[in-house]
Each structure stands twice: as C-alpha cells, then as structure tokens.
C-alpha cells in the first residue's frame, strides 16, 4: 500500500514490532490484574470481576508473547531507531525545562526506560512459580517484584502515550497504526533480504556494532543477557 507523504510516517517494521509488542503488553497487564483480582486482592479488588482460575495461565501466555518479541524489539530499537532512545546529551537537555528539546529528551528517556521496565517485568515473571498463587502463597518476593514491575510498565506506557501526544499530534499518535508503507519497505522484498543475510552477516554485524554508541551497546548486552538469564534460570528451576 502506497505511503501518503503528507502525513506522519513511521517505518513499517517499527509499526509491526511496536504494535505486536504493545498489544502483548496490554493483554499481559490486563490479565495480570485479573490474576491479582482472583488470587490476591489485598490492596483493592474489583468486586464485579469474576474469579477465574484459568486467568493465570492466560496471563502467562501473553507474558510469553512479550518475552519472545522483546529481544527482536530491543535489537531493532537500538540499531534502527536509536534516535528515539536516550542520547549522550539527553540528561543535559532535561535541564531546559518545558522547551521543545526538553520534551523530546524526556520522550527518549521514557522510551528507553520502558524497554528496561519490560525486561524487569518479564524477568520477575519468569522467576515466579505458577503454583504459588493457586496454593495461596502470596508472600514470595518475586511475586511482589512482579507486581511492582507491572505498575511501572503501566506508568511507562501512560507517559509514553502522553508525551507523544505532547510533542507530536493526534495524527502522529495514530501514524503507528497506519497500514501504508513506502516501496523500499514493501514486504515482497523481505524474502530476498533474508536470503542475503548469511553472506552479508559479518559485514552487517560489524557495521551495526561500529556505529552504535557505547552506552547503547552496553544497554543491549545487559538487556539481552537478562532475557537469556531469565530463560536459563527458569529451565533450571
């Protein structure tokens, strides 16, 4: 579908990954609250929401979707959307309160923080045992940390949307959901690009790694290692 150059444009792969990740996160958060409402409810409970024992497994499924998409989203964000993440001078620009650059720097900071918050959420979730809540074991620290992580994720999403609305416009906010794309992003070329990866893999990796700022390299290593560690610990439990 041809892109309309007059309207705000987001890259097709960004839209796909962002929307898949976003939908998975929203469903995981909703089912997480329903799980809390069913098995816990110590800090407030929605009375009309029915107790549903199967909801914990459904939450785990959506959490798994987040976990599977997250490494791809992290790598793409760092290597293809680095301008939307924290920059070397972002903290200095935050001193220019309420100026346009302040809002853009805050947006980049929130984007970066959101990724770390998601990794914290999936890691703490993987550390939990699916038997804890059904057995009434509500005082495990990993359960508390997972609840805290989900609250942080909700706040991060809220700030993400509000800041985009502030620095952009309603049309920019909706541009992430558009279906049009530019010709060079046409999915019909994807198969050929994938086929060419093995022969160009080394060159691509060197180029990407060379041009990536050191602080983003460290962030990428920490984030991906944490996700791998979550899988390893989960398998060893």
Short mmCIF file of C-alpha atoms in Angstrom, two decimals:
data_model
loop_
_atom_site.label_atom_id
_atom_site.label_comp_id
_atom_site.label_asym_id
_atom_site.label_seq_id
_atom_site.Cartn_x
_atom_site.Cartn_y
_atom_site.Cartn_z
CA UNK A 1 0.00 0.00 0.00
CA UNK A 2 1.48 3.32 -1.07
CA UNK A 3 2.52 5.78 1.62
CA UNK A 4 0.96 9.23 1.89
CA UNK A 5 3.96 11.55 2.16
CA UNK A 6 1.83 14.40 3.61
CA UNK A 7 1.01 12.52 6.82
CA UNK A 8 3.45 11.47 9.59
CA UNK A 9 5.25 8.28 8.66
CA UNK A 10 6.62 5.51 10.86
CA UNK A 11 8.75 2.75 9.41
CA UNK A 12 6.81 -0.42 8.63
CA UNK A 13 8.99 -2.74 10.74
CA UNK A 14 8.74 -0.35 13.68
CA UNK A 15 4.96 -0.39 13.41
CA UNK A 16 4.82 -4.18 13.22
CA UNK A 17 7.14 -4.77 16.19
CA UNK A 18 5.77 -1.87 18.23
CA UNK A 19 2.15 -2.93 17.76
CA UNK A 20 2.79 -6.64 18.37
CA UNK A 21 4.78 -5.80 21.48
CA UNK A 22 2.27 -3.20 22.62
CA UNK A 23 -0.73 -5.48 22.18
CA UNK A 24 1.02 -8.31 24.01
CA UNK A 25 1.98 -5.99 26.88
CA UNK A 26 -1.54 -4.57 27.22
CA UNK A 27 -3.10 -8.05 27.25
CA UNK A 28 -0.47 -9.23 29.74
CA UNK A 29 -1.20 -6.27 32.04
CA UNK A 30 -4.98 -6.77 31.86
CA UNK A 31 -4.72 -10.49 32.61
CA UNK A 32 -2.14 -9.77 35.34
CA UNK A 33 -4.64 -7.54 37.14
CA UNK A 34 -7.36 -10.16 36.69
CA UNK A 35 -4.98 -12.77 38.14
CA UNK A 36 -4.29 -10.49 41.11
CA UNK A 37 -8.03 -9.85 41.48
CA UNK A 38 -8.72 -13.61 41.50
CA UNK A 39 -5.97 -14.83 43.81
CA UNK A 40 -4.97 -11.82 45.91
CA UNK A 41 -6.83 -8.52 46.12
CA UNK A 42 -5.14 -7.31 49.31
CA UNK A 43 -4.67 -3.75 48.01
CA UNK A 44 -8.04 -3.37 46.35
CA UNK A 45 -10.29 -5.56 44.27
CA UNK A 46 -12.94 -5.11 41.59
CA UNK A 47 -15.96 -6.92 43.00
CA UNK A 48 -17.82 -7.40 39.71
CA UNK A 49 -14.80 -9.01 38.01
CA UNK A 50 -15.37 -12.76 38.42
CA UNK A 51 -12.75 -15.05 39.92
CA UNK A 52 -11.35 -17.11 37.05
CA UNK A 53 -8.77 -19.73 37.97
CA UNK A 54 -7.60 -20.15 34.37
CA UNK A 55 -6.62 -16.50 34.06
CA UNK A 56 -3.12 -17.08 35.46
CA UNK A 57 -2.30 -19.42 32.57
CA UNK A 58 -3.69 -16.91 30.07
CA UNK A 59 -1.55 -14.19 31.64
CA UNK A 60 1.46 -16.49 31.33
CA UNK A 61 0.72 -16.95 27.62
CA UNK A 62 0.62 -13.21 26.95
CA UNK A 63 3.72 -12.79 29.09
CA UNK A 64 5.45 -15.36 26.89
CA UNK A 65 4.47 -13.38 23.79
CA UNK A 66 6.09 -10.30 25.31
CA UNK A 67 9.21 -12.29 26.16
CA UNK A 68 9.54 -13.74 22.64
CA UNK A 69 9.04 -10.44 20.82
CA UNK A 70 11.13 -8.36 23.23
CA UNK A 71 14.66 -9.36 22.08
CA UNK A 72 13.79 -8.55 18.45
CA UNK A 73 12.21 -5.27 19.52
CA UNK A 74 15.27 -4.34 21.59
CA UNK A 75 17.74 -5.08 18.79
CA UNK A 76 15.65 -3.22 16.21
CA UNK A 77 15.13 -0.22 18.51
CA UNK A 78 18.82 0.12 19.32
CA UNK A 79 20.13 -0.37 15.79
CA UNK A 80 17.35 1.16 13.67
CA UNK A 81 15.55 3.60 15.98
CA UNK A 82 18.40 4.84 18.18
CA UNK A 83 17.32 8.45 17.60
CA UNK A 84 14.21 7.69 19.66
CA UNK A 85 16.23 6.39 22.61
CA UNK A 86 18.30 8.24 25.18
CA UNK A 87 21.22 10.25 23.72
CA UNK A 88 24.56 11.25 25.20
CA UNK A 89 23.29 14.75 25.90
CA UNK A 90 19.73 13.84 26.92
CA UNK A 91 20.32 14.42 30.64
CA UNK A 92 21.82 17.86 29.92
CA UNK A 93 18.85 18.72 27.68
CA UNK A 94 16.49 17.85 30.54
CA UNK A 95 17.73 20.98 32.28
CA UNK A 96 15.97 23.07 29.61
CA UNK A 97 12.60 22.59 31.26
CA UNK A 98 9.45 22.97 29.13
CA UNK A 99 11.38 23.84 25.97
CA UNK A 100 10.77 21.63 22.88
CA UNK A 101 14.11 19.83 23.27
CA UNK A 102 13.18 19.07 26.88
CA UNK A 103 10.06 17.22 25.74
CA UNK A 104 11.96 15.33 23.03
CA UNK A 105 14.68 14.34 25.53
CA UNK A 106 12.03 13.25 28.02
CA UNK A 107 10.38 11.18 25.28
CA UNK A 108 13.66 9.42 24.52
CA UNK A 109 14.25 8.80 28.23
CA UNK A 110 10.76 7.33 28.67
CA UNK A 111 11.21 5.10 25.59
CA UNK A 112 14.47 3.74 26.97
CA UNK A 113 13.07 3.35 30.47
CA UNK A 114 10.04 1.47 29.05
CA UNK A 115 12.28 -1.16 27.47
CA UNK A 116 14.14 -1.70 30.76
CA UNK A 117 10.80 -1.84 32.60
CA UNK A 118 9.54 -4.57 30.23
CA UNK A 119 12.70 -6.62 30.76
CA UNK A 120 12.29 -6.23 34.53
CA UNK A 121 8.66 -7.40 34.21
CA UNK A 122 9.40 -10.48 32.12
CA UNK A 123 12.40 -11.42 34.26
CA UNK A 124 10.47 -11.18 37.53
CA UNK A 125 7.61 -13.09 35.93
CA UNK A 126 9.89 -15.93 34.85
CA UNK A 127 11.25 -16.15 38.40
CA UNK A 128 7.78 -16.96 39.73
CA UNK A 129 6.33 -20.45 40.16
CA UNK A 130 2.90 -21.00 38.60
CA UNK A 131 1.87 -22.96 41.72
CA UNK A 132 2.36 -20.08 44.17
CA UNK A 133 -0.91 -18.22 43.63
CA UNK A 134 -3.23 -21.27 43.35
CA UNK A 135 -1.71 -22.54 46.61
CA UNK A 136 -2.24 -19.18 48.30
CA UNK A 137 1.49 -18.44 48.57
CA UNK A 138 1.32 -14.67 48.19
CA UNK A 139 4.39 -13.52 50.12
CA UNK A 140 7.20 -14.50 47.72
CA UNK A 141 9.42 -11.52 46.95
CA UNK A 142 9.45 -12.35 43.23
CA UNK A 143 5.65 -12.03 43.27
CA UNK A 144 5.93 -8.59 44.89
CA UNK A 145 8.62 -7.55 42.43
CA UNK A 146 6.46 -8.70 39.52
CA UNK A 147 3.52 -6.67 40.80
CA UNK A 148 5.77 -3.62 41.15
CA UNK A 149 7.20 -4.17 37.67
CA UNK A 150 3.70 -4.25 36.16
CA UNK A 151 2.78 -0.98 37.86
CA UNK A 152 5.97 0.56 36.45
CA UNK A 153 5.11 -0.75 32.96
CA UNK A 154 1.62 0.79 33.14
CA UNK A 155 3.08 4.16 34.19
CA UNK A 156 5.72 3.93 31.44
CA UNK A 157 3.04 3.25 28.80
CA UNK A 158 0.94 6.16 30.08
CA UNK A 159 3.88 8.58 29.95
CA UNK A 160 4.89 7.23 26.51
CA UNK A 161 1.45 8.00 25.06
CA UNK A 162 1.08 11.38 26.80
CA UNK A 163 4.50 12.64 25.70
CA UNK A 164 3.93 11.53 22.10
CA UNK A 165 0.65 13.45 22.14
CA UNK A 166 2.51 16.48 23.50
CA UNK A 167 5.44 16.55 21.08
CA UNK A 168 3.52 15.35 18.05
CA UNK A 169 -0.13 15.48 17.20
CA UNK A 170 -3.14 13.23 17.11
CA UNK A 171 -2.25 12.23 13.54
CA UNK A 172 1.31 11.40 14.66
CA UNK A 173 -0.09 9.33 17.52
CA UNK A 174 -2.23 7.37 15.07
CA UNK A 175 0.56 7.01 12.49
CA UNK A 176 1.88 3.94 14.33
CA UNK A 177 -1.31 2.12 13.34
CA UNK A 178 -1.36 3.05 9.65
CA UNK A 179 -1.19 0.30 7.04
CA UNK A 180 0.57 2.15 4.24
CA UNK A 181 4.29 1.75 3.52
CA UNK A 182 6.97 3.03 1.19
CA UNK A 183 8.07 0.99 -1.77
CA UNK A 184 11.51 0.21 -0.35
CA UNK A 185 9.78 -1.34 2.71
CA UNK A 186 7.46 -3.50 0.64
CA UNK A 187 7.15 -6.97 2.25
CA UNK A 188 7.62 -8.57 -1.18
CA UNK A 189 11.35 -7.74 -0.86
CA UNK A 190 11.72 -9.28 2.59
CA UNK A 191 12.42 -12.82 1.42
CA UNK A 192 15.32 -11.72 -0.78
CA UNK A 193 16.73 -9.61 2.08
CA UNK A 194 16.54 -12.60 4.43
CA UNK A 195 18.26 -14.82 1.85
CA UNK A 196 21.12 -12.32 1.55
CA UNK A 197 21.71 -12.17 5.30
CA UNK A 198 24.03 -15.20 5.60
CA UNK A 199 26.54 -13.90 3.03
CA UNK A 200 26.42 -10.33 4.38
CA UNK A 201 26.01 -11.24 8.06
CA UNK A 202 29.56 -10.44 9.15
CA UNK A 203 29.64 -7.09 7.33
CA UNK A 204 26.22 -6.10 8.69
CA UNK A 205 27.17 -7.01 12.26
CA UNK A 206 30.46 -5.10 12.09
CA UNK A 207 28.80 -2.00 10.59
CA UNK A 208 25.94 -2.03 13.08
CA UNK A 209 28.22 -2.60 16.06
CA UNK A 210 30.70 0.08 14.93
CA UNK A 211 28.13 2.84 14.52
CA UNK A 212 26.24 2.04 17.75
CA UNK A 213 27.19 4.34 20.69
CA UNK A 214 28.96 2.60 23.58
CA UNK A 215 26.18 3.27 26.10
CA UNK A 216 23.62 1.63 23.77
CA UNK A 217 25.95 -1.33 23.22
CA UNK A 218 26.15 -1.84 26.98
CA UNK A 219 22.38 -1.46 27.29
CA UNK A 220 21.81 -4.02 24.55
CA UNK A 221 24.18 -6.54 26.16
CA UNK A 222 22.59 -6.08 29.60
CA UNK A 223 19.03 -6.36 28.29
CA UNK A 224 19.61 -9.39 26.07
CA UNK A 225 21.70 -11.13 28.74
CA UNK A 226 18.92 -10.56 31.29
CA UNK A 227 16.36 -12.15 28.97
CA UNK A 228 18.65 -15.14 28.32
CA UNK A 229 19.28 -15.44 32.07
CA UNK A 230 15.54 -15.48 32.70
CA UNK A 231 15.16 -18.46 30.36
CA UNK A 232 18.14 -20.30 31.84
CA UNK A 233 17.06 -19.85 35.46
CA UNK A 234 13.50 -20.82 34.56
CA UNK A 235 14.70 -24.05 32.92
CA UNK A 236 16.96 -24.89 35.87
CA UNK A 237 14.25 -24.40 38.50
#
